[in-house]
């Protein structure tokens, strides 16, 4: 078995004295592990930092084997974010999100989106809204997508302003008014990609996706939202 | 199945040596054979030294270093500058910095780095005593000497936040071109960092 692809490094764990097991989000082969011999060497260790884009050649005798990667750098981003605490928080959270995706399930769209977010992490304020959209898309891919197409109460397709924290369905401002304190605000940029985005909208977006990520995805797996997300979301 | 070439005691010695870093089964066999040959000059003293180390080595309650005395030799050294504290990830890093001879202060060993992805949080590290040490020992500068990796720098930023308000000066190691390094062989991230942090010549 053999393939070539490019991937975003999500993590690398020590294996023995000199090797690492690399976890990468690849364009065509999804989240994929592989052994990198001499991965802890001076030459390779900087390349295997999370957030870097690498060229990967994977080889294994059988498809279900771990296999071995040959790695070459394409784009080094880790060094750009090391000095910025919020950018690092964003990178840690982005990698944590990609770890929620099933192994070896191709998701070219997530790969592309993660690459775009990783590219703008050095300016964390710019990366926040795309991160919220990424979380929304991830919820959908994991089977917990929010229904923002119409109002759960009236069926209206416009004027949507809230989301029910229980059902994940949108509600219009008028219909939801009596329960406003219990509903989650729905920022406009999640309905209209062209809408202007302000800090309050981004904060509302993180609150919305955080609620469903935690309840539907993380808690059932024994995980929780990491502190890095709160710091990144809070700016 | 390969036949045993030695008794169980020697086989046990080979198995244990093979667990050491840098040694595989074959090199462990060679090392064991060497030890057996030099029983008086090497095997005996080595066994004694290991026995003594096993009994006496302890983790320094102040800094996290390993030594045969508590506090460790570095913490007890009165010639060291008490106002300078160098925070390192592991004892191996402490030894590396000591080899450099460039540190006149004392150390604080974290015992690892924060890794949100692997579930390593502040509680798993030797971080709690750090603010107390700074206050008690009159530290004026903390040098965060952790690896230039995502996990290392995540830890560095956490420590910076932790020490906010203590009034201590916080510095970190420079990132850039190593001595003897050739620019052509450096990754672009290191080169970019080196260029950003260039100094007047």
XYZ file of C-alpha atoms in Angstrom, chain A residues 75-84 122, chain B residues 172 175-176 188-199:
26
model
C 4.792 25.339 4.772
C 6.073 26.033 8.267
C 3.537 27.883 10.402
C 4.415 26.785 13.932
C 7.328 29.211 14.150
C 5.011 32.110 13.220
C 2.719 31.509 16.176
C 5.137 30.510 18.935
C 5.494 34.050 20.229
C 1.759 34.768 20.380
C -0.831 34.760 13.453
C 12.938 33.430 27.389
C 15.142 31.395 18.806
C 17.410 31.359 15.792
C 12.082 28.538 7.089
C 10.314 28.957 10.427
C 13.594 29.142 12.328
C 15.046 31.462 9.718
C 12.044 33.773 9.918
C 12.238 33.805 13.735
C 15.965 34.546 13.590
C 15.395 37.406 11.202
C 12.575 38.858 13.290
C 14.751 38.740 16.412
C 17.925 40.051 14.748
C 20.229 42.136 16.908
